[in-house]
Short mmCIF file of C-alpha atoms and ligand atoms in Angstrom, two decimals:
data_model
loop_
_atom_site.label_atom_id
_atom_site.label_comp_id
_atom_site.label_asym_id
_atom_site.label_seq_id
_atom_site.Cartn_x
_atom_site.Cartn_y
_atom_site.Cartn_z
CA UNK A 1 103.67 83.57 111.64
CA UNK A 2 103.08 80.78 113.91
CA UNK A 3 105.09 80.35 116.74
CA UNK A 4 107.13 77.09 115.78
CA UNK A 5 108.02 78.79 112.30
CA UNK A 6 109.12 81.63 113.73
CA UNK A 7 111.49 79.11 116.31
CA UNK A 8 112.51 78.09 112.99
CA UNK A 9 113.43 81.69 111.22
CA UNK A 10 114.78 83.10 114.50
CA UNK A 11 117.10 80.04 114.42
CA UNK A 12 118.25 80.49 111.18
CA UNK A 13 119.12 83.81 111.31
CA UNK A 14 120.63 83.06 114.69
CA UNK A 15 123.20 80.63 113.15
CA UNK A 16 124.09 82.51 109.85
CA UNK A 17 124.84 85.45 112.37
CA UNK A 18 126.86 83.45 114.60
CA UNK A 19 128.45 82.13 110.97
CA UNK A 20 129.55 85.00 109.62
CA UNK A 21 129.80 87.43 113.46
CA UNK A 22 131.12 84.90 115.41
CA UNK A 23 134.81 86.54 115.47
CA UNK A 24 132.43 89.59 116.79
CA UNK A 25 131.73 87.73 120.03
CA UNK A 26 135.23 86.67 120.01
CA UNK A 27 137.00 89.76 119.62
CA UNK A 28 134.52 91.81 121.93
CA UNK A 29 134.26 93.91 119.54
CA UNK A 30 131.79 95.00 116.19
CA UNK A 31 133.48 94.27 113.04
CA UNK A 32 133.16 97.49 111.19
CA UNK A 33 135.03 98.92 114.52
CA UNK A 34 137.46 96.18 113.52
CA UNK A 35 138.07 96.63 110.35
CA UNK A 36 138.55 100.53 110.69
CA UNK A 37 140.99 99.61 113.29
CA UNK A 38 142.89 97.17 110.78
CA UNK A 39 142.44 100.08 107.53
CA UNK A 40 144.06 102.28 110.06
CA UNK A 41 146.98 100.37 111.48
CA UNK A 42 148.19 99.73 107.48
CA UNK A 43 148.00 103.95 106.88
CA UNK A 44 144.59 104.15 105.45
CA UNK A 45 141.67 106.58 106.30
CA UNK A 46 139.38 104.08 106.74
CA UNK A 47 136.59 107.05 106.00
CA UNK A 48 138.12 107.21 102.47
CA UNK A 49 139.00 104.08 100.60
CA UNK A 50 139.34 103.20 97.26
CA UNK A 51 137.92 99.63 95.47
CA UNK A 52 141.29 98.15 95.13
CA UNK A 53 141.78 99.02 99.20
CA UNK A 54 138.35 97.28 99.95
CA UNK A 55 139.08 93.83 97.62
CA UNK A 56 140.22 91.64 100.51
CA UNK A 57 137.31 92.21 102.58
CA UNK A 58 134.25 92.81 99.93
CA UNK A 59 134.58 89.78 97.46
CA UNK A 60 133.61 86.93 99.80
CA UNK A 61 133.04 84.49 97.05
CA UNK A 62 135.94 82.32 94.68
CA UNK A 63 137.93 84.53 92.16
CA UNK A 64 137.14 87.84 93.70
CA UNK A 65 136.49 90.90 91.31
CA UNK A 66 137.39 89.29 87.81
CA UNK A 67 134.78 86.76 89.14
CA UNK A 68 132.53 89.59 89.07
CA UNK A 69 133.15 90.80 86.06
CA UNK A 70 132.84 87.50 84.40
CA UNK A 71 129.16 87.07 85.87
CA UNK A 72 128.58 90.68 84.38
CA UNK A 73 129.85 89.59 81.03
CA UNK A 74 127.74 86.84 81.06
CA UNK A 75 124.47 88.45 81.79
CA UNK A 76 125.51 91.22 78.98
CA UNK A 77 124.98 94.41 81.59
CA UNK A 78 124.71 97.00 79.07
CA UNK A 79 124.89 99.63 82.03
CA UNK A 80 122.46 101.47 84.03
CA UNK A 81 120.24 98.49 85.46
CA UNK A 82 118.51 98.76 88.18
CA UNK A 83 120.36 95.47 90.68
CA UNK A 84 118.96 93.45 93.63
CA UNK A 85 122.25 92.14 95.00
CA UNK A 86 120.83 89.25 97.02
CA UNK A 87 123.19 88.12 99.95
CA UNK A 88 125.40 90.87 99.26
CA UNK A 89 128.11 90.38 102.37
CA UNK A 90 130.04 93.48 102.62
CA UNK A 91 129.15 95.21 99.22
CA UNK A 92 131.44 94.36 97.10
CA UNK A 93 129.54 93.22 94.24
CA UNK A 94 127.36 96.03 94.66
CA UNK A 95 130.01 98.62 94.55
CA UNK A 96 131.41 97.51 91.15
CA UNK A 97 128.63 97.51 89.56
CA UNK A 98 127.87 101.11 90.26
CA UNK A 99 131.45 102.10 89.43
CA UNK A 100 132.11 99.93 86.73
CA UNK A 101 128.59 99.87 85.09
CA UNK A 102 126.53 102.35 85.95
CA UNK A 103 123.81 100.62 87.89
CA UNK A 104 121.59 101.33 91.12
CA UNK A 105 122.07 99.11 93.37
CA UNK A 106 120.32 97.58 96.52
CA UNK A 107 122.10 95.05 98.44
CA UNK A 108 120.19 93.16 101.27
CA UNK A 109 121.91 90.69 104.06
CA UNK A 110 120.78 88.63 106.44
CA UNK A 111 123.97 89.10 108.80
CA UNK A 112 123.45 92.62 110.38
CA UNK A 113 127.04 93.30 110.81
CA UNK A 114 127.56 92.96 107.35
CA UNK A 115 125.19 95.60 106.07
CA UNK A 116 126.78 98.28 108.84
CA UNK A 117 130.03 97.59 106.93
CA UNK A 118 128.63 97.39 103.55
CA UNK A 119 127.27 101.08 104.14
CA UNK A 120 130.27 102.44 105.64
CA UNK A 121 132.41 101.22 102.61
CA UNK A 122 130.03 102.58 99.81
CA UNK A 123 130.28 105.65 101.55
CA UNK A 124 133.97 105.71 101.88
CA UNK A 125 134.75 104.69 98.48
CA UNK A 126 132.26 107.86 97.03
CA UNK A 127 129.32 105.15 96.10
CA UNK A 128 126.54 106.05 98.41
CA UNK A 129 124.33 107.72 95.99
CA UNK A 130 124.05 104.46 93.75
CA UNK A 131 124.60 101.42 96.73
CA UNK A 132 122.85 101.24 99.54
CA UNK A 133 121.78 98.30 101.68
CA UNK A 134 118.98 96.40 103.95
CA UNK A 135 118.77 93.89 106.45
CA UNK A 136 116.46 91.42 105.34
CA UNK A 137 116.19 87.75 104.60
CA UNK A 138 115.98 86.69 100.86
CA UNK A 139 112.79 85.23 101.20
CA UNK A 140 110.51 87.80 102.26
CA UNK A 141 112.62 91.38 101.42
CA UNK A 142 110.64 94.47 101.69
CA UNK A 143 110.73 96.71 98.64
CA UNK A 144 108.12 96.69 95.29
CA UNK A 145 107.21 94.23 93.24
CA UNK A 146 108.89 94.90 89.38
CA UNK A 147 111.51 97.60 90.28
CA UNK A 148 114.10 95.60 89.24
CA UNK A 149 115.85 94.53 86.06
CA UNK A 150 118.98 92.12 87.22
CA UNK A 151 118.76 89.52 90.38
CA UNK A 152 122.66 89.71 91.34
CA UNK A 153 123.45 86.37 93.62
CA UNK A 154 127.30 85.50 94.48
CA UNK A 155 127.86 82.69 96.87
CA UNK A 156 124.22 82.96 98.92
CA UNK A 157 121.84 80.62 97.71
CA UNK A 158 123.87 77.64 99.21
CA UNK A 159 123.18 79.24 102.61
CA UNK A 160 119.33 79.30 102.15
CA UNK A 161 117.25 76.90 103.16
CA UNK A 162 114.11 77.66 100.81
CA UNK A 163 115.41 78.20 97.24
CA UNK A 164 111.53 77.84 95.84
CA UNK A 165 110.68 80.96 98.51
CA UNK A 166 113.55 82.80 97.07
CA UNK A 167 112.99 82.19 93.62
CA UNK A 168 109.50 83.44 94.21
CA UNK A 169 110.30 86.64 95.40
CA UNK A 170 113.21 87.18 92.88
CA UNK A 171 110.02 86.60 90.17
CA UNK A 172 107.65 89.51 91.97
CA UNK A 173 110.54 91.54 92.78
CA UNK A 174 111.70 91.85 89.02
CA UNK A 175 110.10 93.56 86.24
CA UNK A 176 109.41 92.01 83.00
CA UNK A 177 112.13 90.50 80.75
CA UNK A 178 114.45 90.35 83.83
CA UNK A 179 117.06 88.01 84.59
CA UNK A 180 118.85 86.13 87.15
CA UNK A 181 122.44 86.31 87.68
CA UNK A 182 124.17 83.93 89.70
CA UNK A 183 127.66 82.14 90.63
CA UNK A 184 126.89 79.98 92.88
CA UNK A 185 128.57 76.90 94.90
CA UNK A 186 126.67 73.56 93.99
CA UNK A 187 126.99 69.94 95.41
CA UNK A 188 129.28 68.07 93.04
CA UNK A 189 128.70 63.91 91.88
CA UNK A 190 130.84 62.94 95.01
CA UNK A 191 128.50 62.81 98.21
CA UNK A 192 130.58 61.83 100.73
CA UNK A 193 130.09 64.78 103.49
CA UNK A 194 132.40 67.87 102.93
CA UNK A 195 135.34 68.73 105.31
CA UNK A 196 134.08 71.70 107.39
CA UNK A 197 134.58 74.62 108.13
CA UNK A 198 133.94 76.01 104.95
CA UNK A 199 133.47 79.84 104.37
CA UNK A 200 129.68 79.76 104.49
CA UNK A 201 129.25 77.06 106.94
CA UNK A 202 130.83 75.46 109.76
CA UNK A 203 128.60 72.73 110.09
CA UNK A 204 126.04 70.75 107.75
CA UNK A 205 123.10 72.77 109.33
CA UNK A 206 124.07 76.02 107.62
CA UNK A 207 125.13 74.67 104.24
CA UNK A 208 122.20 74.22 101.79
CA UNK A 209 123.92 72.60 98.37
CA UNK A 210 121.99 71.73 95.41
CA UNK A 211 123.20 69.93 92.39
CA UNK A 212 123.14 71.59 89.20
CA UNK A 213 119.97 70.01 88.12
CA UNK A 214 118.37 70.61 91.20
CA UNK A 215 118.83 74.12 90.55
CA UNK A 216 118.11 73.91 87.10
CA UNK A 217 114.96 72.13 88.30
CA UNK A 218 113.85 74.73 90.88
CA UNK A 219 114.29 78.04 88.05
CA UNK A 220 112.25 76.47 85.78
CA UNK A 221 109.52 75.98 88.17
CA UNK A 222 109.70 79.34 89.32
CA UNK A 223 108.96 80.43 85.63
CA UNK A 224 112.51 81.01 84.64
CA UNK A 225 114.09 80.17 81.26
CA UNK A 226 117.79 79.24 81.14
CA UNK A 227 119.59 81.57 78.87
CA UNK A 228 123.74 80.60 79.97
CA UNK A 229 125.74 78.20 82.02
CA UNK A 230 129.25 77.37 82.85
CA UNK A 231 130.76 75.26 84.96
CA UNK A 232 133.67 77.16 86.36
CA UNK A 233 135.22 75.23 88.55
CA UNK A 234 138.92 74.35 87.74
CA UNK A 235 139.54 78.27 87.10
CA UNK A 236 137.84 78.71 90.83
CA UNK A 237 140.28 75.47 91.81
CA UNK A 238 143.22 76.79 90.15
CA UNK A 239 141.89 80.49 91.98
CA UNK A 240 141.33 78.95 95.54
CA UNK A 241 144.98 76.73 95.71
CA UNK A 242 146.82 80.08 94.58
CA UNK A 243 145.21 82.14 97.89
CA UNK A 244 145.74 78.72 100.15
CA UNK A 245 149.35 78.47 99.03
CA UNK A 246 149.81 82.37 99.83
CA UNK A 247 148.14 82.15 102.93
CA UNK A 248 150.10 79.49 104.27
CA UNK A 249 153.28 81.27 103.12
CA UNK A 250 151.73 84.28 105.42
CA UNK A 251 151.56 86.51 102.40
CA UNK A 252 148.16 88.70 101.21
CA UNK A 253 146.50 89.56 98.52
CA UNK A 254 148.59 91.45 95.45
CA UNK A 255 148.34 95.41 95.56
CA UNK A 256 150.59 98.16 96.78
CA UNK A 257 150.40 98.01 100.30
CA UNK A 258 150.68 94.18 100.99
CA UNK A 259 149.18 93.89 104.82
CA UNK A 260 145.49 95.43 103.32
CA UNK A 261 142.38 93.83 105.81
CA UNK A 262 141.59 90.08 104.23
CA UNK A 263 138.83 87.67 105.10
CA UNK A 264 140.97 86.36 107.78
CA UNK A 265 139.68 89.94 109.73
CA UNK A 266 136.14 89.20 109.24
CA UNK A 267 136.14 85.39 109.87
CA UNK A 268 139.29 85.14 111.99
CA UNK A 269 142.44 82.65 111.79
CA UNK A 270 140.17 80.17 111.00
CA UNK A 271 139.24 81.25 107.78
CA UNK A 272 142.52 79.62 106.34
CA UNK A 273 141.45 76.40 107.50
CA UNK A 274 137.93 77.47 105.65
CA UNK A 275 139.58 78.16 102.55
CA UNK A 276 141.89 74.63 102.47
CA UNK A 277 138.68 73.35 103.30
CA UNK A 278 137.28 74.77 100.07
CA UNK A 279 140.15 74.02 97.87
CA UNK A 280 140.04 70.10 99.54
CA UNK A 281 136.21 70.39 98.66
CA UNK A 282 136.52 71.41 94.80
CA UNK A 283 139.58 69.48 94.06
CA UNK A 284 137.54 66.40 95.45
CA UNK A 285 134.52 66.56 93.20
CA UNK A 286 131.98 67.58 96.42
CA UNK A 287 131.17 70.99 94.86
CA UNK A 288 131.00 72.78 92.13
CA UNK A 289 130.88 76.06 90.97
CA UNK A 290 128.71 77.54 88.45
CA UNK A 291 127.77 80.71 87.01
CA UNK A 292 124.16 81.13 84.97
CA UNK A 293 121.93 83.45 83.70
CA UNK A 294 118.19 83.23 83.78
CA UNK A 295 115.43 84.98 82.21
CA UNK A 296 111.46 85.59 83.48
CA UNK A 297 109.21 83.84 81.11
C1 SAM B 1 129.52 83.69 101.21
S1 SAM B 1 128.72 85.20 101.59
C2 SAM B 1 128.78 85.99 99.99
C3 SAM B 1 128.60 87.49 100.10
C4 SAM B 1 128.62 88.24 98.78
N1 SAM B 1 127.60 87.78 97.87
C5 SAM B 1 129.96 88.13 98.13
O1 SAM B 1 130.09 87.34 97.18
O2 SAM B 1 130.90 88.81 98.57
C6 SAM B 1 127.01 84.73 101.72
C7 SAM B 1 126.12 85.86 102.18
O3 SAM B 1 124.76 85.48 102.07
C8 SAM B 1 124.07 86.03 103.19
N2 SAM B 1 122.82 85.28 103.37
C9 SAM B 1 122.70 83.97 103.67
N3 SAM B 1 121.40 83.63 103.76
C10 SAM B 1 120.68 84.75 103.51
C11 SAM B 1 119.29 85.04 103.44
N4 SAM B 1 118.38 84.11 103.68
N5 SAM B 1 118.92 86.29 103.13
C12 SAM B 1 119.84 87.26 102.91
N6 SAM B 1 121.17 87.04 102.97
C13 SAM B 1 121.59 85.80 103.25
C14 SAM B 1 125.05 85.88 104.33
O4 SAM B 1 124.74 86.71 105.42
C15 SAM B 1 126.36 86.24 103.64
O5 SAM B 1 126.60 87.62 103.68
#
């Protein structure tokens, strides 16, 4: 690669590192080592956890889980495919899908820090043997051509810079008939700039919206054909003002044990001005949120 391109990559990764690690430098401290620490302080062996103990810190996208399952609805999983969870954070998605529907799963990250965790938790929550995960960057990810059946893509694409790269390498890496899943955060029909921080970005330079037609645009140019879409963004609204409300009010997530890890332990306090930010964001018209299914021609 020449040497300015390379400037280029290096600085991306840099940033989405320093994104999505930052509370890393800031704590002195790696955050898997954190987040055992915080599993252990609420009475859990964090060496052994179940999916429900793992929700606040594996679902980094709107509407968590039933989000999830919604996508996998969509895209008709009939169990047992074989899944490229692009962007994959800290497993989650990957996780249910091998519990829930039977499928082999390979999640690859750009943010180191995340895949450490995301292999910890798949081995703590029994999933090993159908997750496991790679650093790499979406646009060049080294495994086969066609040994995959189902793209999986939550709340990534808006952090990459070269969708018709990605797109490209989704078509090599999947094998005939496959499909694209996404839910994915889009720029809505107000421009004006969003308030930052959000959760993927804290600036303009990491934060990489499309429109929906621009999206639309860029599938069927990689040789896609649109087979669903829906808008889902007053349900992710209505999902995003319900956490802001409860995070204000200094409560977490619903479960038995009330004080589980959140995202506030992988992003820091800031993350509640991130996810005001968010709400502000949707409830504005500046994004969007949309979930689609995609087919190879
Ligand atoms: C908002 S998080 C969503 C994580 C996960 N999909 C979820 O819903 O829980 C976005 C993720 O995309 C990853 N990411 C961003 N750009 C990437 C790239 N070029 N290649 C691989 N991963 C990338 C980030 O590191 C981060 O983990």
């Amino acid at each position: 690669m020449p040497s300015a391109q390379f400037d280029v990559a290096f600085d991306h990764v840099r940033q989405l590192n320093d994104h999505y690690d930052a509370a890393t430098t800031s704590e002195g401290q790696p955050l898997r080592v954190r987040l055992k620490k915080a599993f252990l302080a609420v009475g859990c062996d964090p060496d052994s956890l179940n999916l429900d103990d793992l929700a606040g810190i594996d679902q980094l996208h709107l509407g968590g889980r039933s989000a999830s399952r919604a996508l996998a609805a969509m895209g008709e999983l009939n169990g047992g495919e074989r899944v490229l969870d692009v962007g994959c954070g800290t497993g989650g998605a990957s996780r249910l899908l091998a519990a829930e529907y039977d499928c082999d799963v390979v999640g690859v990250d750009i943010t180191s820090a995340f895949v450490e965790v995301a292999t910890w938790l798949s081995k703590a929550a029994g999933l090993d043997a159908r997750t496991r995960f790679l650093k790499a960057d979406a646009a060049v990810v080294p495994l086969e051509s066609d040994s995959f059946d189902v793209i999986w893509c939550q709340h990534a694409l808006m952090n990459m810079p070269d969708a018709h790269r990605v797109l490209a390498e989704w078509r090599r890496l999947l094998s005939p008939g496959g499909r694209v899943l996404i839910h994915e955060v889009v720029a809505g029909d107000n421009r004006e700039p969003l308030a930052f921080p959000v959760p993927w970005a804290r600036t303009a330079g990491t934060s990489h919206l499309r429109d929906g037609e621009q999206l639309q645009r860029l599938f069927a140019l990689a040789g896609f054909e649109l087979d669903a879409l829906e808008d889902v963004t007053e349900s992710a609204l209505a999902w995003r003002r319900e956490r802001s409300r409860r995070e204000s009010a200094g409560e977490s997530a619903p479960g038995p044990v009330v004080s589980l890890p959140g995202p506030e332990q992988i992003f820091g306090e800031v993350f509640f001005t991130m996810g005001r930010n968010l709400r502000d964001n949707l409830a504005a018209g500046k994004v969007r949120i949309l979930e689609a299914v995609w087919r190879l021609n």
